[in-house]
């Protein structure tokens, strides 16, 4: 009786219904399934951050509608963090916006800048919300494949002129989910240049800037000279501090983009619960000490898992950042077929690479979001499969 709107029916099909069903059946049967499919940290939020919210929640001052754009103190903490971490100075009034998680901002931004038929350039494979947000705004996604031969960087010179003319936005995400690739400063410089030349809003998702290893420190695209003229950057406390459930993030950069996104948001939501913002202030204040421990845990897991998978014959290097391993699979399999084998024969859940876009076919994504013991168990079970 109630037909779904076209914007819903245009979403890509959900590819993993069969797999989800198999997982459920196995769990019901009592199989010990190890889930390495989800990008959700198993680690708890650091205690000091939890304590700050526990205290804030008892203060009735925090029980009201918060500011649409973010508490002054939270915005100031974000500004200070950007300055200390990236040497980027931001105008707190016009260049920072608090978000109910990065996802929310990523999904809403196209509503502010995309008219039906406008093109949005999106790397693929990628976080699915760049695409769904585009479709909800009536935009047309144009996918830029991320392949190994290009170090999982988009080839901007391959985009046809007629596409560039209609393009209004470009999405980038480095360190990258799902490929775990990282970008060089030169790449960011070229992309800022490309955006400026073609009058394209460059949107950078920097969610994984603090999950990086071996002294590698990801940079902000706002470090590039002139970037603020064309770039908006998205950030999240979710991965940095294991705070996925809290729903807190922010956007920074170009003031027209920040204003446009703010306009959309003020008509949809009413800001982040203040007690959560107070926890966010504490998180940013403690970022070195909290984040250091979290990074150390992922680094150890990465080292163990990469070595074990290499021993089993997989070709992969240690990623410099993110908690994902992007693993090429044997040529005789599809991504889904391979993931199904890992599930049925090893009880290990991974994400088929094509779930993030067609160029992800031939890969699986494995998230290091279980403890070392479970990861070792998963790797040992995978080793025993006859491939
Ligand atoms: C996890 C993730 C997000 C979502 O972050 P939230 O702040 O939890 O909404 C956004 N982008 C990428 C690439 C992610 O992996």
Tab-separated table of C-alpha atoms and ligand atoms in Angstrom:
chain	number	residue	atom	x	y	z
A	1	UNK	CA	0.000	0.000	0.000
A	2	UNK	CA	2.802	2.392	0.892
A	3	UNK	CA	5.355	2.503	-1.878
A	4	UNK	CA	8.850	3.536	-0.903
A	5	UNK	CA	10.104	6.779	-2.410
A	6	UNK	CA	12.495	6.515	-5.334
A	7	UNK	CA	15.357	7.840	-3.243
A	8	UNK	CA	15.083	4.679	-1.163
A	9	UNK	CA	14.678	2.288	-4.062
A	10	UNK	CA	17.754	3.827	-5.726
A	11	UNK	CA	20.005	2.711	-2.855
A	12	UNK	CA	22.331	-0.141	-3.813
A	13	UNK	CA	20.988	-3.591	-2.937
A	14	UNK	CA	22.071	-5.070	0.363
A	15	UNK	CA	24.428	-7.852	-0.680
A	16	UNK	CA	24.780	-9.818	2.491
A	17	UNK	CA	21.296	-11.012	3.352
A	18	UNK	CA	22.248	-14.647	2.770
A	19	UNK	CA	25.401	-14.263	4.800
A	20	UNK	CA	23.610	-12.566	7.689
A	21	UNK	CA	21.120	-15.408	7.732
A	22	UNK	CA	23.936	-17.984	7.811
A	23	UNK	CA	25.630	-16.145	10.682
A	24	UNK	CA	22.388	-16.149	12.668
A	25	UNK	CA	21.809	-19.840	12.007
A	26	UNK	CA	25.337	-20.728	13.104
A	27	UNK	CA	25.124	-18.660	16.278
A	28	UNK	CA	21.769	-20.286	17.080
A	29	UNK	CA	23.313	-23.719	16.620
A	30	UNK	CA	25.927	-22.783	19.203
A	31	UNK	CA	28.878	-22.305	16.810
A	32	UNK	CA	31.545	-20.016	18.270
A	33	UNK	CA	31.480	-17.339	15.555
A	34	UNK	CA	34.291	-14.745	15.572
A	35	UNK	CA	33.023	-11.522	14.062
A	36	UNK	CA	35.713	-9.475	12.331
A	37	UNK	CA	33.180	-7.849	10.052
A	38	UNK	CA	32.256	-4.703	11.950
A	39	UNK	CA	34.265	-1.497	12.310
A	40	UNK	CA	33.201	-1.032	15.916
A	41	UNK	CA	35.962	-1.070	18.557
A	42	UNK	CA	35.633	-3.803	21.192
A	43	UNK	CA	37.594	-1.586	23.625
A	44	UNK	CA	35.689	0.420	26.244
A	45	UNK	CA	35.696	4.222	26.271
A	46	UNK	CA	38.513	5.468	28.581
A	47	UNK	CA	37.262	5.762	32.185
A	48	UNK	CA	38.021	9.474	32.597
A	49	UNK	CA	35.792	10.284	29.643
A	50	UNK	CA	32.984	8.143	31.061
A	51	UNK	CA	33.388	9.822	34.469
A	52	UNK	CA	33.091	13.303	33.002
A	53	UNK	CA	29.754	12.447	31.435
A	54	UNK	CA	28.533	10.719	34.614
A	55	UNK	CA	29.102	13.959	36.468
A	56	UNK	CA	27.647	16.185	33.748
A	57	UNK	CA	24.471	14.153	33.450
A	58	UNK	CA	23.535	14.991	37.075
A	59	UNK	CA	23.633	18.713	36.410
A	60	UNK	CA	20.157	19.963	35.378
A	61	UNK	CA	21.838	22.721	33.369
A	62	UNK	CA	22.730	20.022	30.863
A	63	UNK	CA	19.191	18.706	30.445
A	64	UNK	CA	17.967	21.359	28.001
A	65	UNK	CA	18.138	21.802	24.248
A	66	UNK	CA	21.786	22.312	23.426
A	67	UNK	CA	23.142	24.855	20.937
A	68	UNK	CA	22.591	23.846	17.278
A	69	UNK	CA	26.218	24.379	16.391
A	70	UNK	CA	27.840	23.002	19.559
A	71	UNK	CA	28.636	24.273	23.076
A	72	UNK	CA	31.121	27.100	23.051
A	73	UNK	CA	33.520	25.062	25.219
A	74	UNK	CA	33.319	22.032	22.921
A	75	UNK	CA	33.908	24.166	19.831
A	76	UNK	CA	36.867	25.801	21.605
A	77	UNK	CA	38.292	22.367	22.488
A	78	UNK	CA	38.010	21.300	18.843
A	79	UNK	CA	39.773	24.479	17.721
A	80	UNK	CA	42.564	23.934	20.196
A	81	UNK	CA	42.962	20.318	19.174
A	82	UNK	CA	43.181	21.205	15.451
A	83	UNK	CA	45.787	23.787	16.260
A	84	UNK	CA	47.905	21.484	18.415
A	85	UNK	CA	47.525	18.396	16.264
A	86	UNK	CA	47.679	19.879	12.749
A	87	UNK	CA	48.802	23.498	13.230
A	88	UNK	CA	45.551	24.556	11.595
A	89	UNK	CA	43.819	27.538	13.177
A	90	UNK	CA	40.054	27.665	12.864
A	91	UNK	CA	37.574	30.451	13.479
A	92	UNK	CA	35.306	28.946	16.173
A	93	UNK	CA	32.244	30.888	15.022
A	94	UNK	CA	32.345	30.079	11.330
A	95	UNK	CA	34.655	27.167	10.682
A	96	UNK	CA	33.616	24.475	13.189
A	97	UNK	CA	30.337	22.598	13.606
A	98	UNK	CA	29.513	19.887	16.164
A	99	UNK	CA	27.927	16.740	14.723
A	100	UNK	CA	25.924	13.838	16.137
A	101	UNK	CA	28.674	11.594	14.775
A	102	UNK	CA	30.543	12.109	11.505
A	103	UNK	CA	27.993	9.922	9.713
A	104	UNK	CA	25.231	12.420	10.324
A	105	UNK	CA	27.227	15.284	8.795
A	106	UNK	CA	28.384	13.196	5.846
A	107	UNK	CA	24.808	12.160	5.102
A	108	UNK	CA	23.370	15.688	5.424
A	109	UNK	CA	26.000	17.762	3.612
A	110	UNK	CA	24.746	16.983	0.066
A	111	UNK	CA	21.286	18.309	1.016
A	112	UNK	CA	22.891	21.726	1.344
A	113	UNK	CA	24.789	21.765	-1.971
A	114	UNK	CA	23.379	19.228	-4.408
A	115	UNK	CA	20.511	19.820	-6.802
A	116	UNK	CA	18.901	16.939	-8.696
A	117	UNK	CA	21.246	15.839	-11.471
A	118	UNK	CA	24.404	17.323	-9.956
A	119	UNK	CA	27.334	14.946	-9.867
A	120	UNK	CA	29.173	13.893	-6.734
A	121	UNK	CA	32.584	12.275	-7.212
A	122	UNK	CA	33.007	9.357	-4.822
A	123	UNK	CA	35.940	7.021	-4.383
A	124	UNK	CA	35.019	3.356	-4.558
A	125	UNK	CA	35.221	1.144	-2.530
A	126	UNK	CA	34.215	3.513	0.261
A	127	UNK	CA	32.147	4.182	3.346
A	128	UNK	CA	28.604	3.694	1.970
A	129	UNK	CA	27.170	6.978	3.318
A	130	UNK	CA	28.917	9.164	0.681
A	131	UNK	CA	26.755	7.393	-1.872
A	132	UNK	CA	23.492	7.236	0.087
A	133	UNK	CA	23.723	10.907	1.114
A	134	UNK	CA	24.234	11.822	-2.542
A	135	UNK	CA	21.245	9.767	-3.664
A	136	UNK	CA	18.981	11.219	-0.948
A	137	UNK	CA	19.791	14.705	-2.246
A	138	UNK	CA	18.947	13.660	-5.818
A	139	UNK	CA	22.581	13.758	-6.900
A	140	UNK	CA	24.317	11.365	-9.275
A	141	UNK	CA	27.328	9.528	-7.896
A	142	UNK	CA	30.319	9.139	-10.234
A	143	UNK	CA	32.683	6.529	-8.833
A	144	UNK	CA	36.459	6.837	-8.863
A	145	UNK	CA	37.934	3.339	-8.494
A	146	UNK	CA	40.555	2.776	-5.800
A	147	UNK	CA	42.795	0.033	-7.099
A	148	UNK	CA	46.096	-1.397	-5.967
A	149	UNK	CA	47.907	-0.215	-9.117
A	150	UNK	CA	47.196	3.393	-8.017
A	151	UNK	CA	47.957	2.735	-4.347
A	152	UNK	CA	44.222	3.071	-3.713
A	153	UNK	CA	44.250	6.754	-4.727
A	154	UNK	CA	41.701	8.103	-7.242
A	155	UNK	CA	43.014	9.045	-10.684
A	156	UNK	CA	41.565	12.543	-11.085
A	157	UNK	CA	42.991	12.887	-14.592
A	158	UNK	CA	40.756	10.019	-15.756
A	159	UNK	CA	37.515	11.910	-15.072
A	160	UNK	CA	35.832	13.001	-18.334
A	161	UNK	CA	35.408	16.765	-18.824
A	162	UNK	CA	31.627	16.571	-19.080
A	163	UNK	CA	31.542	14.864	-15.685
A	164	UNK	CA	33.843	17.423	-14.083
A	165	UNK	CA	31.625	20.221	-15.407
A	166	UNK	CA	28.614	18.825	-13.571
A	167	UNK	CA	30.530	17.803	-10.422
A	168	UNK	CA	29.764	19.781	-7.255
A	169	UNK	CA	31.410	17.666	-4.583
A	170	UNK	CA	34.263	15.175	-4.187
A	171	UNK	CA	34.588	12.728	-1.266
A	172	UNK	CA	37.945	11.561	0.010
A	173	UNK	CA	38.806	9.506	3.100
A	174	UNK	CA	42.442	9.007	4.141
A	175	UNK	CA	43.438	7.017	6.160
A	176	UNK	CA	40.929	5.000	4.170
A	177	UNK	CA	38.152	2.677	5.141
A	178	UNK	CA	38.097	-0.059	3.789
A	179	UNK	CA	41.489	-0.172	2.000
A	180	UNK	CA	43.572	1.245	4.923
A	181	UNK	CA	45.525	3.314	2.366
A	182	UNK	CA	47.057	6.626	3.441
A	183	UNK	CA	47.516	9.778	1.372
A	184	UNK	CA	50.604	11.899	0.811
A	185	UNK	CA	50.695	15.652	1.206
A	186	UNK	CA	51.349	15.936	-2.552
A	187	UNK	CA	48.152	14.050	-3.283
A	188	UNK	CA	46.180	16.419	-1.061
A	189	UNK	CA	47.840	19.420	-2.737
A	190	UNK	CA	46.905	18.138	-6.182
A	191	UNK	CA	43.351	17.444	-5.081
A	192	UNK	CA	42.892	20.871	-3.497
A	193	UNK	CA	44.170	22.328	-6.757
A	194	UNK	CA	41.726	20.209	-8.743
A	195	UNK	CA	38.843	21.302	-6.502
A	196	UNK	CA	39.761	24.973	-6.780
A	197	UNK	CA	40.167	24.864	-10.563
A	198	UNK	CA	36.835	23.142	-11.038
A	199	UNK	CA	34.842	24.836	-8.280
A	200	UNK	CA	34.169	21.569	-6.456
A	201	UNK	CA	33.546	21.260	-2.716
A	202	UNK	CA	36.227	18.883	-1.475
A	203	UNK	CA	34.951	16.790	1.439
A	204	UNK	CA	37.505	14.880	3.454
A	205	UNK	CA	36.577	12.239	5.991
A	206	UNK	CA	39.398	12.142	8.560
A	207	UNK	CA	37.761	9.680	10.946
A	208	UNK	CA	40.931	7.554	11.261
A	209	UNK	CA	43.535	10.281	11.752
A	210	UNK	CA	44.433	8.994	15.227
A	211	UNK	CA	44.540	5.267	14.471
A	212	UNK	CA	48.006	5.219	12.910
A	213	UNK	CA	51.200	3.302	13.621
A	214	UNK	CA	54.989	3.224	13.439
A	215	UNK	CA	55.355	6.983	13.962
A	216	UNK	CA	53.185	7.737	10.951
A	217	UNK	CA	50.919	10.750	11.656
A	218	UNK	CA	48.118	11.379	9.182
A	219	UNK	CA	47.687	14.989	8.108
A	220	UNK	CA	44.579	17.128	7.813
A	221	UNK	CA	43.702	18.330	4.329
A	222	UNK	CA	43.234	21.754	5.936
A	223	UNK	CA	47.023	21.897	6.354
A	224	UNK	CA	47.287	22.502	2.599
A	225	UNK	CA	47.601	26.140	1.667
A	226	UNK	CA	44.303	27.584	0.483
A	227	UNK	CA	42.414	24.423	1.466
A	228	UNK	CA	39.857	26.332	3.490
A	229	UNK	CA	38.636	27.943	0.282
A	230	UNK	CA	37.381	24.596	-0.987
A	231	UNK	CA	37.509	21.948	1.777
A	232	UNK	CA	35.369	20.699	4.590
A	233	UNK	CA	36.765	17.977	6.834
A	234	UNK	CA	34.830	15.493	8.956
A	235	UNK	CA	35.994	14.104	12.223
A	236	UNK	CA	34.721	11.743	14.839
A	237	UNK	CA	35.476	10.755	18.401
A	238	UNK	CA	34.160	7.253	17.616
A	239	UNK	CA	37.331	5.521	16.528
A	240	UNK	CA	39.926	7.677	18.289
A	241	UNK	CA	38.504	7.078	21.771
A	242	UNK	CA	36.303	3.992	21.254
A	243	UNK	CA	33.159	6.132	21.490
A	244	UNK	CA	31.047	4.789	18.620
A	245	UNK	CA	27.890	4.572	20.730
A	246	UNK	CA	28.099	8.127	22.073
A	247	UNK	CA	27.415	9.831	18.731
A	248	UNK	CA	29.759	12.774	18.658
A	249	UNK	CA	31.896	14.229	15.893
A	250	UNK	CA	32.492	17.499	14.105
A	251	UNK	CA	33.141	19.230	10.811
A	252	UNK	CA	35.748	21.920	10.176
A	253	UNK	CA	36.878	24.083	7.296
A	254	UNK	CA	35.217	26.134	4.573
A	255	UNK	CA	32.752	28.509	6.151
A	256	UNK	CA	30.106	28.374	3.429
A	257	UNK	CA	30.099	24.581	3.668
A	258	UNK	CA	29.871	24.745	7.476
A	259	UNK	CA	27.042	27.256	7.225
A	260	UNK	CA	25.124	25.202	4.650
A	261	UNK	CA	25.428	22.029	6.696
A	262	UNK	CA	24.393	23.947	9.812
A	263	UNK	CA	21.268	25.220	8.055
A	264	UNK	CA	20.204	21.699	7.119
A	265	UNK	CA	20.929	20.386	10.598
A	266	UNK	CA	19.080	23.149	12.440
A	267	UNK	CA	15.968	22.030	10.572
A	268	UNK	CA	16.455	18.348	11.370
A	269	UNK	CA	18.130	17.894	14.761
A	270	UNK	CA	18.740	19.985	17.837
A	271	UNK	CA	22.378	19.386	18.604
A	272	UNK	CA	24.284	16.931	20.813
A	273	UNK	CA	23.186	16.246	24.403
A	274	UNK	CA	25.387	18.532	26.505
A	275	UNK	CA	26.621	15.802	28.838
A	276	UNK	CA	28.052	14.045	25.780
A	277	UNK	CA	29.727	17.250	24.603
A	278	UNK	CA	31.288	17.623	28.055
A	279	UNK	CA	32.691	14.099	27.680
A	280	UNK	CA	33.904	15.171	24.233
A	281	UNK	CA	35.779	18.119	25.749
A	282	UNK	CA	37.456	15.725	28.181
A	283	UNK	CA	38.329	13.333	25.340
A	284	UNK	CA	40.005	16.084	23.325
A	285	UNK	CA	41.814	17.333	26.409
A	286	UNK	CA	43.186	13.855	27.123
A	287	UNK	CA	43.770	12.874	23.556
A	288	UNK	CA	47.435	11.942	23.787
A	289	UNK	CA	47.162	9.688	26.829
A	290	UNK	CA	43.856	8.057	25.827
A	291	UNK	CA	44.740	7.573	22.227
A	292	UNK	CA	48.271	6.275	22.852
A	293	UNK	CA	46.985	3.186	24.672
A	294	UNK	CA	44.294	2.494	22.101
A	295	UNK	CA	46.814	2.744	19.250
A	296	UNK	CA	49.201	0.373	20.981
A	297	UNK	CA	46.481	-2.272	21.215
A	298	UNK	CA	45.650	-2.063	17.495
A	299	UNK	CA	49.305	-2.079	16.523
A	300	UNK	CA	49.906	-5.358	18.372
A	301	UNK	CA	46.802	-6.879	16.823
A	302	UNK	CA	47.853	-5.722	13.364
A	303	UNK	CA	51.322	-7.215	13.735
A	304	UNK	CA	50.009	-10.578	14.934
A	305	UNK	CA	47.284	-10.845	12.323
A	306	UNK	CA	49.346	-9.730	9.328
A	307	UNK	CA	52.083	-12.191	10.196
A	308	UNK	CA	49.669	-15.086	10.667
A	309	UNK	CA	47.829	-14.341	7.430
A	310	UNK	CA	51.115	-14.067	5.539
A	311	UNK	CA	52.083	-17.477	6.907
A	312	UNK	CA	48.815	-18.826	5.511
A	313	UNK	CA	49.746	-17.568	2.045
A	314	UNK	CA	47.864	-14.248	1.871
A	315	UNK	CA	49.660	-11.281	0.341
A	316	UNK	CA	49.297	-8.188	2.472
A	317	UNK	CA	51.479	-5.559	4.078
A	318	UNK	CA	51.108	-3.969	7.470
A	319	UNK	CA	48.772	-0.992	7.060
A	320	UNK	CA	50.110	2.330	8.339
A	321	UNK	CA	46.718	3.333	9.716
A	322	UNK	CA	43.125	2.255	10.520
A	323	UNK	CA	42.121	-0.986	12.203
A	324	UNK	CA	41.306	-2.727	8.929
A	325	UNK	CA	43.163	-5.270	6.860
A	326	UNK	CA	42.267	-5.153	3.148
A	327	UNK	CA	43.127	-8.588	1.907
A	328	UNK	CA	43.273	-9.832	-1.701
A	329	UNK	CA	41.636	-13.255	-1.996
A	330	UNK	CA	42.499	-16.228	-4.241
A	331	UNK	CA	41.439	-15.588	-7.861
A	332	UNK	CA	39.097	-18.568	-7.998
A	333	UNK	CA	36.690	-16.874	-5.550
A	334	UNK	CA	34.323	-13.942	-5.497
A	335	UNK	CA	34.497	-11.788	-2.368
A	336	UNK	CA	31.143	-13.090	-1.178
A	337	UNK	CA	32.055	-16.696	-2.000
A	338	UNK	CA	35.276	-16.414	-0.058
A	339	UNK	CA	33.644	-14.725	2.928
A	340	UNK	CA	31.033	-17.496	2.971
A	341	UNK	CA	33.759	-20.138	3.062
A	342	UNK	CA	35.478	-18.417	5.964
A	343	UNK	CA	32.152	-18.329	7.739
A	344	UNK	CA	31.010	-21.883	7.161
A	345	UNK	CA	34.395	-23.590	7.556
A	346	UNK	CA	36.126	-21.370	10.115
A	347	UNK	CA	33.253	-19.561	11.816
A	348	UNK	CA	34.973	-16.255	11.010
A	349	UNK	CA	32.973	-13.261	9.780
A	350	UNK	CA	34.685	-10.802	7.416
A	351	UNK	CA	33.173	-8.220	5.048
A	352	UNK	CA	33.226	-8.983	1.304
A	353	UNK	CA	35.082	-6.102	-0.397
A	354	UNK	CA	32.402	-5.477	-3.031
A	355	UNK	CA	30.044	-4.407	-0.233
A	356	UNK	CA	31.936	-1.099	-0.315
A	357	UNK	CA	31.617	-0.736	-4.096
A	358	UNK	CA	32.317	-2.829	-7.178
A	359	UNK	CA	36.094	-2.157	-7.359
A	360	UNK	CA	36.316	-3.864	-3.944
A	361	UNK	CA	35.585	-7.207	-5.624
A	362	UNK	CA	38.514	-9.585	-5.101
A	363	UNK	CA	39.099	-8.416	-1.524
A	364	UNK	CA	37.783	-8.964	1.968
A	365	UNK	CA	37.967	-6.481	4.833
A	366	UNK	CA	38.956	-7.767	8.227
A	367	UNK	CA	38.491	-5.509	11.272
A	368	UNK	CA	40.915	-5.831	14.192
A	369	UNK	CA	38.088	-5.264	16.644
A	370	UNK	CA	38.473	-8.403	18.767
A	371	UNK	CA	41.104	-9.157	21.395
A	372	UNK	CA	44.426	-10.839	20.557
A	373	UNK	CA	43.327	-14.253	21.725
A	374	UNK	CA	40.262	-14.195	19.470
A	375	UNK	CA	42.271	-12.884	16.529
A	376	UNK	CA	44.830	-15.654	16.923
A	377	UNK	CA	42.024	-18.197	17.134
A	378	UNK	CA	40.490	-16.746	13.952
A	379	UNK	CA	43.827	-16.804	12.117
A	380	UNK	CA	44.488	-20.410	13.172
A	381	UNK	CA	41.079	-21.491	11.959
A	382	UNK	CA	41.621	-19.722	8.622
A	383	UNK	CA	45.008	-21.431	8.266
A	384	UNK	CA	43.341	-24.830	8.503
A	385	UNK	CA	41.062	-24.246	5.542
A	386	UNK	CA	42.149	-25.933	2.333
A	387	UNK	CA	42.248	-23.004	-0.137
B	1	LIG	C1	33.151	4.929	11.362
B	1	LIG	C2	33.172	5.850	10.208
B	1	LIG	C3	32.393	7.013	10.198
B	1	LIG	C4	31.313	7.267	11.221
B	1	LIG	O1	31.741	7.935	12.321
B	1	LIG	P1	30.685	8.334	13.440
B	1	LIG	O2	31.277	9.543	14.058
B	1	LIG	O3	30.591	7.179	14.387
B	1	LIG	O4	29.382	8.611	12.779
B	1	LIG	C5	32.545	7.904	9.155
B	1	LIG	N1	33.406	7.656	8.159
B	1	LIG	C6	34.147	6.553	8.124
B	1	LIG	C7	35.078	6.328	6.995
B	1	LIG	C8	34.040	5.595	9.134
B	1	LIG	O5	34.741	4.463	9.061
